[in-house]
Amino acid sequence: MAQRPKQGAARENARRLFVYNGGFLTNTRVRRILTLAGYDIKIGKPTDGDMVGVWGQSPTSPRGEAVAAKTKTPILRVEDAFLRSVLTGRDGDDPIGLHLDTQGVHFDPAIVCDLEELLRDHPLDDSALLAHARDGIDTLKRQHLSKYNAFDPATPAPDPGYVVVIDQTRGDASVKASGADLNTFREMLYYAQTDHPAARIIIKTHPETSAGHRGGYYTDANTNERITLLDTPISPYVLFDGAIAVYTVSSQMGFEAILTGHKPVVFGQPFYIGWGLTEDRKPLDRRQRKLTRNQLFAASMLLYPKWYDPFHDRLCSFEHATATLTAAARTWRDDHAGWDAHGMKLWKRKPLQAFFGRYKPVKFATKIGARRQMVWAGKTTEALEMHGVSRIEDGFLRSRGLGADLIPPLSLVVDDLGIYYDPSRPSRLETLIEASAALSDADRRRAEALIATLIGERLSKYNLGGANVADLPTGRRILVPGQVEDDASIRLGATDVTTNHGLLAAARKANPAAVIIYKPHPDVEAGLRKGTVSEATSLADVVATKADPLALIDQVDEVWTMTSLLGFEALLRGKKVTCLGSPFYAGWGLTDDRAMPVTRRSASPDVIALAHAVLIDYPRYFDPKSGLPCPVEVAVERLATGDIPRPSQFNRIAAKLQGAFASYAHLWR
């Protein structure tokens, strides 16, 4: 893991930035991004070599501009990046990135800013850069990422065939910089109607207006039987998908409309006009270059911003920023309405609150309430099923230590359809695996990199390690992982063979000459769960107690299992896997399936696509160090390095008591 730069070293080479806006001093995130970008924030009077920092063209910017003019000091204009946060800044959310412009500000056409200079002068012809941009556009559309992201992508748009007119907030600096006012918005609405006389007009309200922070230019007075206000939070990509035309003054949504294939009609002079991608009602003659969407995106999203990584306190790539924002947006989208949780034992409640209580505290309920309902998957009831409950389970990269030892998880899955280990009904994971056939090249590269890291760092669900088993007998080696016999995955996913003894016997019968290596389940070895095989030595050539399961996988030719996750981990490592049950990874053409087929599973993903669905799309991850929802890569790094807060003394005492009373496991499960 990269080390945080030493403050002394960072300040030693930093350029002094004098500020006259309290926000620079009080907003920790803004200060940190500026520091990492090479600026040392100061108050007082600048001298030679210093700069003055101002926030865009905010009401406070004249203070800094006056000092800069008097002292002949250059100005650094700071603005939020085009991807900012889930909630608005007025709601207290921190930005994921900033624009640091040494010439002007991107929304003011009066001065050629750094972004316009990039768009005008940079070659923007590097094939890798443009492929990077194409992947970035795909990511924004697929993850429904915008500047603000407090909306549900499932919210439907009106019936297709409408014209979108984008409202903005009164007093917005970009509106003023374009020389626009109320009359401009009235003119835009008039032309939207006259250009499309038969179409409905949808006025999209600004998120800050919908949240009650600032008024817009349009109100109910502008509506009629043909014109409607849309103040419901909605994905811009869903909205634009049904639109036949888009009209804007200077909104960033005009830029997003370009990304979706529209040629918006623009009545102001934002950064994206003048490049051949818009219909400009107020053109800028100095902009004559013709650009593609990928070129526009490359300059404005890849080259211009400074993106921030809150997990390592460093600047980062666009990809890392979007992964961070995706995790944060998913958290809001899942959790903002609040959860009632059922079937949650006491020790699980604190980590569940950390995962799901960021926006509204989780209520641990005994009755079904008005909020969303969740239940630990094995504790669901008929009443909850009728209500449409979501099921919660540990993810597949869980922790460094056992859940049975009360170690909190770094990943959990939320399934609104079923649960991954129950093949009797569809699950959300199944739908994700089905959809994985359409992965982008960027998604496949991400999954490939993740698999390589998991293999290189020897990571699995619990990461217990264990002893290496040396000098295994020669021959065709088969690993048979034991399971907890009363586990739900056995009860629901196994049919003819449902015990570790039966699994071992079946493996031996089918492979009489092979070297059979039996690995007992760690919970069973610890005496916490059911599944002991007293006669294992008569069926297996090696009983690998307390062995490292990943080291065993590396040394064998294939794995025989009922439903063990080790089967999936073996697939990632290129091993043949035979399934006597129906785990989530069976039935897709990747395993030798000996159980009744799950006929719903008709897709044919490869291992890369399967891994993307299972490890990236399906679980939610939580970083215990920063206390933030995080991408899978952050959780993997924490597991690899052990950079995880240690369980409390109470946790250790409770775990020991649990072991002493293992026969009463139903009390905590």
XYZ file of C-alpha atoms in Angstrom:
669
model
C 0.000 0.000 0.000
C 1.277 3.438 -0.879
C 2.416 5.462 2.075
C 0.858 8.791 2.917
C 3.314 11.545 2.030
C 5.002 13.137 4.988
C 3.549 16.526 5.743
C 6.950 18.100 6.096
C 8.135 16.829 2.735
C 4.875 17.836 1.051
C 5.041 21.369 2.408
C 8.713 21.723 1.640
C 8.084 21.810 -2.116
C 4.567 23.204 -2.039
C 3.549 26.492 -3.580
C 1.964 28.858 -1.089
C -1.725 29.496 -1.783
C -3.278 32.454 0.030
C -7.029 32.259 0.551
C -9.713 34.645 1.741
C -12.663 32.275 1.901
C -13.258 30.385 5.126
C -14.341 27.297 3.207
C -10.741 26.635 2.202
C -9.816 26.506 5.872
C -12.779 24.555 7.218
C -13.390 22.009 4.457
C -10.925 19.239 5.273
C -11.394 17.419 1.975
C -10.756 20.533 -0.169
C -7.684 21.416 1.902
C -6.301 17.901 1.539
C -6.746 17.729 -2.236
C -5.023 21.088 -2.610
C -2.159 19.935 -0.374
C -1.716 16.733 -2.356
C -1.784 18.773 -5.567
C 1.202 20.777 -4.319
C -0.332 23.819 -2.595
C 0.236 25.038 0.951
C -2.804 27.014 2.129
C -2.015 30.247 3.922
C -3.718 33.390 5.133
C -2.129 36.824 4.942
C -0.429 38.750 2.138
C 1.136 36.896 -0.814
C 4.608 37.681 -2.147
C 6.574 36.674 -5.237
C 6.025 33.050 -6.234
C 2.746 32.715 -4.320
C -0.773 32.297 -5.663
C -4.198 33.420 -4.520
C -6.888 30.755 -4.271
C -10.527 31.592 -4.977
C -13.581 29.393 -5.289
C -14.708 29.694 -8.908
C -16.760 32.838 -9.225
C -18.485 32.558 -5.879
C -19.692 35.584 -3.900
C -16.434 35.415 -1.913
C -14.117 35.339 -4.931
C -13.865 39.179 -5.255
C -11.917 39.221 -1.978
C -9.140 37.097 -3.410
C -9.328 38.789 -6.805
C -8.792 42.192 -5.173
C -5.732 40.963 -3.267
C -4.361 39.296 -6.393
C -4.788 42.485 -8.425
C -3.159 44.633 -5.764
C -0.167 42.325 -5.267
C 0.071 41.194 -8.926
C -0.311 37.574 -7.798
C -1.651 34.832 -10.111
C -4.983 33.243 -9.222
C -5.837 29.562 -8.825
C -9.551 29.047 -9.337
C -10.928 26.002 -7.546
C -14.171 24.264 -8.467
C -15.870 20.921 -7.890
C -15.099 18.303 -10.514
C -17.847 17.090 -12.864
C -18.287 14.033 -10.651
C -18.693 15.371 -7.149
C -20.526 13.274 -4.570
C -23.741 11.484 -3.723
C -25.459 14.397 -1.990
C -24.874 18.074 -2.721
C -22.259 20.155 -0.983
C -25.053 22.021 0.773
C -26.066 18.662 2.262
C -22.574 18.269 3.683
C -21.095 15.746 1.228
C -17.400 15.978 0.379
C -16.163 16.205 -3.231
C -14.380 13.272 -4.847
C -12.399 15.643 -7.062
C -11.557 19.263 -7.859
C -10.721 21.444 -10.833
C -7.638 23.569 -10.209
C -7.445 26.117 -13.004
C -4.549 28.549 -13.340
C -6.247 30.757 -15.946
C -9.986 30.928 -15.474
C -12.950 28.724 -14.719
C -14.504 26.230 -17.092
C -17.957 27.833 -17.214
C -16.787 31.401 -17.952
C -16.127 32.016 -21.662
C -14.602 35.429 -20.995
C -11.176 33.864 -20.372
C -9.573 30.838 -21.953
C -9.274 28.445 -19.025
C -6.995 25.422 -18.659
C -9.774 23.101 -19.815
C -10.462 25.090 -22.973
C -6.738 25.146 -23.673
C -6.652 21.356 -23.420
C -9.640 21.052 -25.746
C -8.102 23.533 -28.187
C -4.434 22.552 -28.202
C -3.926 19.046 -26.839
C -3.573 16.452 -29.624
C -6.147 14.184 -27.956
C -5.152 11.551 -30.475
C -3.468 8.940 -28.302
C -5.266 5.652 -28.870
C -4.809 4.529 -25.259
C -6.197 7.828 -23.950
C -9.233 7.626 -26.231
C -9.874 3.994 -25.314
C -9.621 5.112 -21.685
C -12.235 7.792 -22.416
C -14.555 5.348 -24.164
C -14.394 3.042 -21.146
C -15.013 5.988 -18.830
C -18.166 7.031 -20.698
C -19.393 3.446 -20.528
C -18.751 3.364 -16.765
C -20.718 6.556 -16.122
C -23.695 5.306 -18.129
C -23.645 1.786 -16.710
C -23.227 2.910 -13.078
C -25.495 5.944 -13.552
C -22.910 8.390 -12.221
C -23.497 12.129 -12.449
C -22.284 15.174 -10.542
C -24.764 14.402 -7.770
C -26.029 10.857 -7.312
C -28.903 10.811 -4.855
C -31.301 9.069 -7.222
C -32.449 5.540 -7.912
C -31.483 4.301 -11.405
C -34.654 2.195 -11.353
C -36.837 5.327 -11.301
C -38.566 5.291 -14.694
C -38.614 8.160 -17.147
C -41.857 9.384 -18.737
C -43.014 7.562 -21.848
C -40.441 8.165 -24.615
C -40.730 10.890 -27.237
C -40.332 14.007 -25.077
C -38.044 17.051 -25.220
C -35.903 17.707 -22.112
C -35.467 21.319 -21.009
C -32.908 21.564 -18.202
C -33.487 24.039 -15.399
C -30.699 25.523 -13.280
C -30.544 27.340 -9.966
C -31.128 31.099 -9.826
C -27.907 32.961 -9.359
C -25.782 30.078 -10.623
C -22.346 31.344 -11.607
C -22.346 29.454 -14.904
C -25.624 31.105 -15.896
C -24.264 34.573 -15.087
C -20.989 33.854 -16.901
C -22.942 32.946 -20.037
C -24.759 36.276 -19.890
C -28.048 34.452 -19.335
C -31.007 35.348 -17.152
C -34.680 34.552 -16.704
C -35.459 35.751 -20.209
C -32.922 33.280 -21.621
C -34.721 30.400 -19.925
C -38.059 31.682 -21.204
C -36.622 31.892 -24.712
C -35.240 28.371 -24.447
C -38.610 26.974 -23.418
C -40.286 28.819 -26.319
C -37.887 27.343 -28.875
C -38.181 23.868 -27.415
C -41.915 24.061 -28.114
C -41.701 25.636 -31.555
C -38.874 23.349 -32.738
C -40.918 20.292 -31.691
C -44.580 21.287 -31.970
C -45.946 17.786 -31.471
C -43.736 16.686 -28.570
C -44.217 16.828 -24.833
C -41.834 19.076 -22.899
C -40.221 17.798 -19.691
C -38.535 20.468 -17.550
C -35.861 18.774 -15.411
C -35.521 20.500 -12.056
C -32.035 20.991 -10.560
C -31.197 18.677 -7.579
C -30.599 21.665 -5.284
C -34.022 23.025 -6.183
C -35.632 19.642 -5.539
C -33.837 19.539 -2.165
C -35.173 22.998 -1.277
C -31.786 24.733 -1.194
C -32.158 27.173 -4.120
C -34.925 28.169 -6.484
C -34.891 27.491 -10.198
C -35.942 29.516 -13.233
C -39.047 27.434 -13.899
C -42.044 26.911 -11.637
C -45.514 25.414 -11.875
C -46.531 28.636 -13.649
C -44.572 27.436 -16.694
C -46.505 24.181 -16.982
C -49.599 23.287 -18.971
C -51.120 20.202 -20.564
C -48.014 19.880 -22.721
C -45.271 21.041 -20.330
C -44.519 19.269 -17.033
C -41.967 19.757 -14.291
C -39.915 16.709 -13.355
C -38.571 17.276 -9.852
C -38.251 13.582 -8.994
C -34.591 12.557 -8.703
C -33.806 10.477 -11.780
C -30.727 9.188 -13.559
C -29.834 11.575 -16.394
C -28.990 8.547 -18.524
C -32.474 7.104 -18.034
C -34.014 10.510 -18.775
C -31.990 11.085 -21.940
C -32.685 7.593 -23.211
C -36.321 8.520 -23.895
C -35.663 12.057 -25.140
C -35.788 13.234 -28.758
C -33.999 16.520 -27.989
C -32.239 18.288 -25.115
C -32.171 22.039 -24.394
C -29.922 23.723 -21.838
C -28.297 27.045 -20.972
C -25.079 25.855 -19.339
C -25.947 22.813 -17.211
C -23.509 19.936 -16.825
C -26.414 17.746 -17.912
C -25.794 19.132 -21.394
C -22.381 17.464 -21.249
C -24.008 14.219 -20.102
C -26.499 14.494 -22.953
C -23.540 14.521 -25.356
C -22.214 11.352 -23.709
C -25.532 9.619 -24.423
C -25.451 10.510 -28.119
C -27.548 13.713 -28.134
C -26.584 16.988 -29.776
C -28.033 19.394 -27.205
C -29.288 22.853 -28.102
C -27.297 25.251 -25.903
C -28.293 28.837 -25.083
C -25.240 29.656 -22.954
C -21.500 29.203 -23.397
C -20.355 26.263 -21.238
C -17.087 24.429 -21.832
C -18.659 21.818 -24.135
C -19.960 24.180 -26.872
C -18.026 25.088 -30.002
C -16.502 21.649 -30.683
C -19.100 20.370 -33.153
C -21.025 18.344 -30.554
C -23.750 20.886 -29.770
C -26.186 23.179 -31.544
C -25.020 26.565 -30.309
C -27.461 29.438 -30.117
C -24.709 31.681 -28.748
C -21.528 30.458 -30.457
C -17.937 31.268 -29.458
C -16.056 32.156 -32.612
C -12.667 31.279 -31.147
C -13.698 27.624 -30.788
C -13.336 26.124 -34.233
C -11.889 22.679 -33.545
C -14.068 19.609 -34.166
C -13.873 16.974 -31.448
C -15.384 13.574 -30.831
C -17.241 12.651 -27.651
C -14.259 10.592 -26.540
C -11.908 13.552 -27.022
C -14.198 15.893 -25.094
C -14.403 13.343 -22.289
C -10.666 12.679 -22.247
C -9.845 16.340 -21.702
C -12.616 17.166 -19.217
C -12.631 13.983 -17.112
C -9.198 12.396 -17.466
C -6.714 15.255 -17.956
C -8.306 18.260 -16.242
C -9.502 17.164 -12.742
C -7.651 16.105 -9.601
C -9.331 12.980 -8.218
C -9.041 11.967 -4.557
C -8.753 8.567 -2.896
C -10.197 8.815 0.658
C -8.982 5.314 1.609
C -5.283 6.058 1.135
C -5.351 9.857 1.373
C -3.798 10.428 -2.046
C -4.648 11.615 -5.518
C -5.882 8.855 -7.773
C -7.048 7.872 -11.229
C -10.437 8.511 -12.736
C -11.151 4.763 -12.475
C -10.484 4.676 -8.760
C -12.623 7.781 -8.247
C -15.561 6.280 -10.146
C -15.243 3.006 -8.232
C -15.305 4.990 -4.969
C -18.309 7.023 -6.072
C -20.093 3.888 -7.308
C -19.748 2.293 -3.866
C -20.990 5.462 -2.157
C -23.911 5.868 -4.565
C -24.952 2.244 -4.138
C -24.983 2.750 -0.383
C -27.290 5.742 -0.654
C -29.533 4.058 -3.202
C -29.916 0.968 -1.038
C -30.111 2.635 2.351
C -31.512 6.161 2.215
C -35.082 5.060 2.928
C -33.937 3.175 6.044
C -33.973 -0.510 6.978
C -35.857 -2.638 9.472
C -33.637 -5.636 10.230
C -34.912 -9.035 11.360
C -33.168 -12.164 12.595
C -29.966 -10.332 13.540
C -28.120 -11.617 16.586
C -26.588 -9.108 18.944
C -22.981 -9.413 17.810
C -23.937 -8.753 14.174
C -25.757 -5.522 14.852
C -22.791 -3.177 15.113
C -21.271 -4.171 11.729
C -24.740 -4.107 10.134
C -25.235 -0.577 11.425
C -21.888 0.414 9.897
C -22.856 -1.121 6.547
C -26.455 0.019 6.263
C -27.025 2.847 8.744
C -25.026 5.631 7.124
C -28.097 7.682 6.125
C -30.721 6.378 8.551
C -30.008 4.131 11.537
C -31.000 0.506 11.078
C -33.897 -0.511 13.331
C -33.609 -4.037 14.709
C -37.257 -4.911 14.591
C -39.603 -7.667 15.570
C -42.504 -6.357 13.492
C -42.732 -5.437 9.825
C -42.697 -1.655 9.495
C -43.048 0.897 6.713
C -39.350 0.922 5.767
C -37.405 -1.575 3.688
C -37.088 -4.961 5.370
C -33.932 -7.047 5.628
C -33.359 -10.403 7.237
C -30.363 -12.630 7.757
C -30.919 -15.071 4.933
C -31.354 -18.143 7.101
C -33.884 -16.404 9.379
C -36.541 -15.365 6.889
C -40.228 -15.993 7.581
C -43.322 -16.411 5.444
C -44.571 -12.986 6.534
C -41.301 -11.320 5.500
C -41.302 -13.176 2.191
C -44.781 -11.866 1.440
C -43.590 -8.336 2.222
C -40.712 -8.494 -0.250
C -37.759 -8.780 2.119
C -34.087 -8.480 1.108
C -31.783 -11.211 2.403
C -28.382 -10.482 3.933
C -25.372 -12.797 3.977
C -21.615 -12.649 4.269
C -19.764 -11.826 1.085
C -17.122 -14.009 -0.541
C -14.161 -11.934 0.645
C -15.258 -11.641 4.221
C -12.546 -11.124 6.813
C -9.297 -12.228 8.379
C -10.881 -14.725 10.717
C -14.111 -16.660 11.115
C -17.583 -15.310 11.558
C -17.942 -18.032 14.155
C -15.222 -16.180 16.088
C -17.336 -13.003 15.885
C -14.974 -11.285 13.444
C -16.963 -8.563 11.640
C -17.208 -8.744 7.842
C -15.718 -6.451 5.208
C -18.337 -7.598 2.699
C -22.027 -8.424 2.771
C -24.494 -9.281 0.028
C -27.999 -7.843 -0.249
C -30.331 -9.948 -2.373
C -33.834 -8.736 -3.143
C -34.774 -11.853 -5.136
C -33.438 -14.832 -3.203
C -29.991 -15.736 -1.930
C -26.999 -17.085 -3.812
C -26.853 -20.474 -2.070
C -30.513 -21.378 -2.708
C -30.861 -22.774 -6.243
C -34.589 -23.434 -5.791
C -35.390 -19.827 -6.682
C -33.763 -17.026 -8.681
C -31.282 -14.774 -6.913
C -29.873 -11.346 -7.698
C -26.512 -13.017 -8.251
C -27.990 -15.196 -10.987
C -29.262 -12.123 -12.836
C -25.817 -10.516 -12.565
C -24.114 -13.637 -13.911
C -26.608 -13.752 -16.781
C -25.816 -10.107 -17.580
C -22.053 -10.602 -17.308
C -21.899 -11.761 -20.923
C -22.143 -8.080 -21.881
C -19.175 -6.869 -19.819
C -17.154 -4.054 -21.298
C -13.461 -4.476 -21.970
C -12.737 -2.240 -18.988
C -14.872 -4.417 -16.706
C -13.094 -7.530 -17.908
C -9.696 -5.967 -17.274
C -10.807 -4.989 -13.777
C -11.990 -8.534 -13.034
C -8.772 -10.012 -14.474
C -6.697 -7.709 -12.271
C -8.783 -8.651 -9.234
C -8.328 -12.375 -9.889
C -4.573 -11.892 -10.284
C -4.425 -10.016 -6.966
C -6.445 -12.663 -5.144
C -4.132 -15.380 -6.454
C -0.957 -13.400 -5.844
C -1.958 -12.396 -2.307
C -3.462 -15.836 -1.540
C -6.798 -14.379 -0.454
C -10.021 -16.264 0.210
C -13.199 -15.800 2.224
C -11.718 -16.016 5.726
C -7.965 -15.724 5.099
C -7.036 -17.978 7.978
C -3.828 -19.163 6.416
C -2.701 -22.447 7.860
C 0.063 -24.907 7.481
C 1.428 -25.860 4.092
C 1.088 -29.560 3.379
C 4.375 -30.815 2.055
C 5.207 -34.115 0.429
C 1.714 -34.978 -0.786
C 1.555 -38.369 -2.459
C 2.225 -38.323 -6.177
C -0.520 -38.987 -8.688
C -3.734 -37.274 -9.738
C -4.646 -35.264 -6.664
C -8.214 -34.381 -5.748
C -9.064 -31.937 -2.974
C -12.310 -32.652 -1.123
C -13.210 -29.646 1.098
C -15.432 -30.437 4.056
C -18.407 -28.257 4.846
C -20.664 -27.422 7.774
C -23.356 -30.046 7.341
C -26.203 -27.995 8.769
C -25.228 -24.971 6.673
C -27.988 -23.496 4.548
C -25.981 -24.046 1.354
C -26.059 -27.805 2.054
C -29.707 -27.897 3.092
C -30.810 -25.936 0.026
C -28.125 -26.657 -2.563
C -27.360 -30.353 -2.078
C -29.646 -33.290 -2.855
C -28.270 -36.834 -3.099
C -25.044 -36.109 -1.219
C -25.514 -33.983 1.892
C -22.718 -35.041 4.280
C -18.947 -34.849 4.282
C -18.805 -38.638 4.576
C -21.045 -38.994 1.531
C -18.915 -36.502 -0.418
C -15.700 -38.333 0.431
C -17.248 -41.698 -0.426
C -18.507 -40.410 -3.799
C -15.122 -38.902 -4.672
C -13.334 -42.133 -3.782
C -15.795 -44.315 -5.688
C -15.471 -42.230 -8.858
C -11.687 -41.901 -8.555
C -10.363 -45.109 -6.992
C -6.772 -44.552 -8.113
C -6.559 -40.857 -7.297
C -4.903 -39.240 -4.291
C -7.798 -37.915 -2.188
C -6.991 -35.023 0.146
C -9.692 -34.129 2.652
C -9.705 -30.635 4.190
C -12.090 -30.311 7.160
C -14.032 -27.045 7.441
C -12.425 -24.606 9.930
C -15.682 -24.138 11.891
C -15.902 -27.931 12.252
C -12.243 -28.183 13.221
C -12.850 -25.532 15.865
C -15.711 -27.560 17.295
C -18.241 -24.848 16.519
C -20.320 -26.559 13.836
C -21.523 -29.988 12.692
C -19.591 -31.990 10.082
C -16.971 -34.250 11.649
C -16.036 -37.370 9.632
C -14.707 -39.911 12.118
C -13.579 -42.354 9.428
C -12.009 -39.786 7.095
C -8.665 -41.600 7.091
C -10.273 -44.694 5.590
C -11.584 -42.735 2.592
C -8.874 -40.120 2.090
C -5.160 -40.548 1.517
C -4.458 -37.311 3.393
C -6.534 -35.526 6.047
C -5.192 -31.972 5.879
C -6.200 -30.573 9.245
C -5.443 -26.904 9.861
C -3.991 -26.686 6.367
C -3.985 -23.665 4.115
C -6.806 -24.401 1.635
C -5.316 -22.199 -1.090
C -1.980 -23.977 -0.810
C -3.868 -27.245 -1.243
C -5.689 -25.946 -4.330
C -2.335 -25.019 -5.863
C -1.098 -28.589 -5.395
C -4.100 -30.524 -6.710
C -5.499 -31.262 -10.146
C -9.171 -30.884 -9.302
C -11.676 -30.235 -6.537
C -14.743 -32.282 -5.612
C -17.350 -30.457 -3.564
C -20.995 -30.238 -2.640
C -21.380 -26.452 -2.541
C -18.163 -25.145 -0.958
C -16.840 -21.702 -1.865
C -13.484 -23.412 -2.378
C -14.944 -24.685 -5.638
C -15.273 -21.103 -6.858
C -11.768 -20.273 -5.605
C -10.470 -23.305 -7.493
C -12.140 -22.064 -10.700
C -10.357 -18.726 -10.311
C -7.096 -20.681 -10.157
C -7.790 -22.701 -13.266
C -8.629 -26.006 -11.583
C -11.243 -28.539 -12.674
C -14.215 -28.551 -10.288
C -16.805 -31.307 -9.858
C -20.019 -30.317 -8.039
C -22.314 -32.814 -6.325
C -24.632 -29.988 -5.354
C -25.783 -26.774 -7.036
C -23.651 -23.896 -5.746
C -23.914 -20.472 -7.354
C -20.969 -21.165 -9.676
C -22.403 -24.433 -11.060
C -24.666 -24.753 -14.086
C -22.858 -22.175 -16.254
C -20.670 -24.619 -18.175
C -17.606 -24.056 -15.985
C -17.966 -27.105 -13.707
C -18.607 -30.840 -13.977
C -22.123 -30.952 -12.546
C -23.392 -34.207 -11.049
C -26.579 -32.802 -9.466
C -29.935 -32.031 -11.073
C -29.357 -29.025 -13.375
C -30.772 -25.589 -12.570
C -32.568 -24.968 -15.841
C -32.706 -21.187 -15.300
C -28.943 -20.976 -15.714
C -28.663 -20.700 -19.459
C -25.811 -18.209 -19.885
C -22.245 -19.285 -20.643
C -19.923 -16.850 -18.849
C -16.206 -17.435 -18.645
C -14.396 -17.310 -15.322
C -13.624 -13.581 -15.727
C -17.277 -12.684 -16.228
C -18.300 -14.954 -13.343
C -15.760 -13.283 -11.051
C -17.013 -9.805 -11.971
C -20.581 -10.727 -11.033
C -19.613 -12.577 -7.840
C -16.911 -10.291 -6.451
C -17.570 -6.827 -7.917
C -21.270 -6.448 -8.729
C -22.989 -8.553 -6.065
C -21.424 -7.710 -2.668
C -21.139 -4.454 -0.820
C -17.796 -3.666 0.789
C -16.997 -1.624 3.876
C -13.615 -0.212 4.835
C -13.284 -0.474 8.631
C -10.315 1.895 8.620
C -12.002 4.894 6.978
C -15.563 3.904 7.937
C -16.681 4.347 4.302
C -18.284 2.080 1.721
C -15.511 1.062 -0.623
C -14.692 -0.733 -3.870
C -13.612 -4.359 -3.756
C -9.986 -3.397 -4.393
C -9.793 -1.500 -1.098
C -11.235 -4.439 0.843
C -8.765 -6.769 -0.889
C -5.855 -4.545 0.081
C -7.011 -4.413 3.700
C -7.252 -8.209 3.767
C -3.854 -8.610 2.120
C -2.004 -6.215 4.425
C -3.964 -6.874 7.599
C -4.580 -3.128 7.886
C -7.830 -3.740 9.753
C -8.778 -2.612 13.275
C -8.400 -5.518 15.668
C -11.462 -6.933 17.449
C -12.014 -5.665 20.966
C -11.194 -7.610 24.110
C -14.932 -8.144 24.558
C -15.058 -9.743 21.116
C -12.296 -12.178 22.024
C -13.960 -13.090 25.314
C -17.327 -13.593 23.587
C -15.702 -15.799 20.949
C -14.134 -18.007 23.627
C -17.465 -18.311 25.428
C -19.099 -19.219 22.138
C -16.564 -22.004 21.649
C -17.206 -23.300 25.153
C -20.939 -23.519 24.415
C -20.741 -24.695 20.798
C -23.656 -27.086 21.269
C -25.892 -24.046 21.761
C -24.923 -22.456 18.432
C -28.558 -21.765 17.618
C -28.484 -18.998 20.189
C -26.120 -16.862 18.130
C -26.920 -18.055 14.595
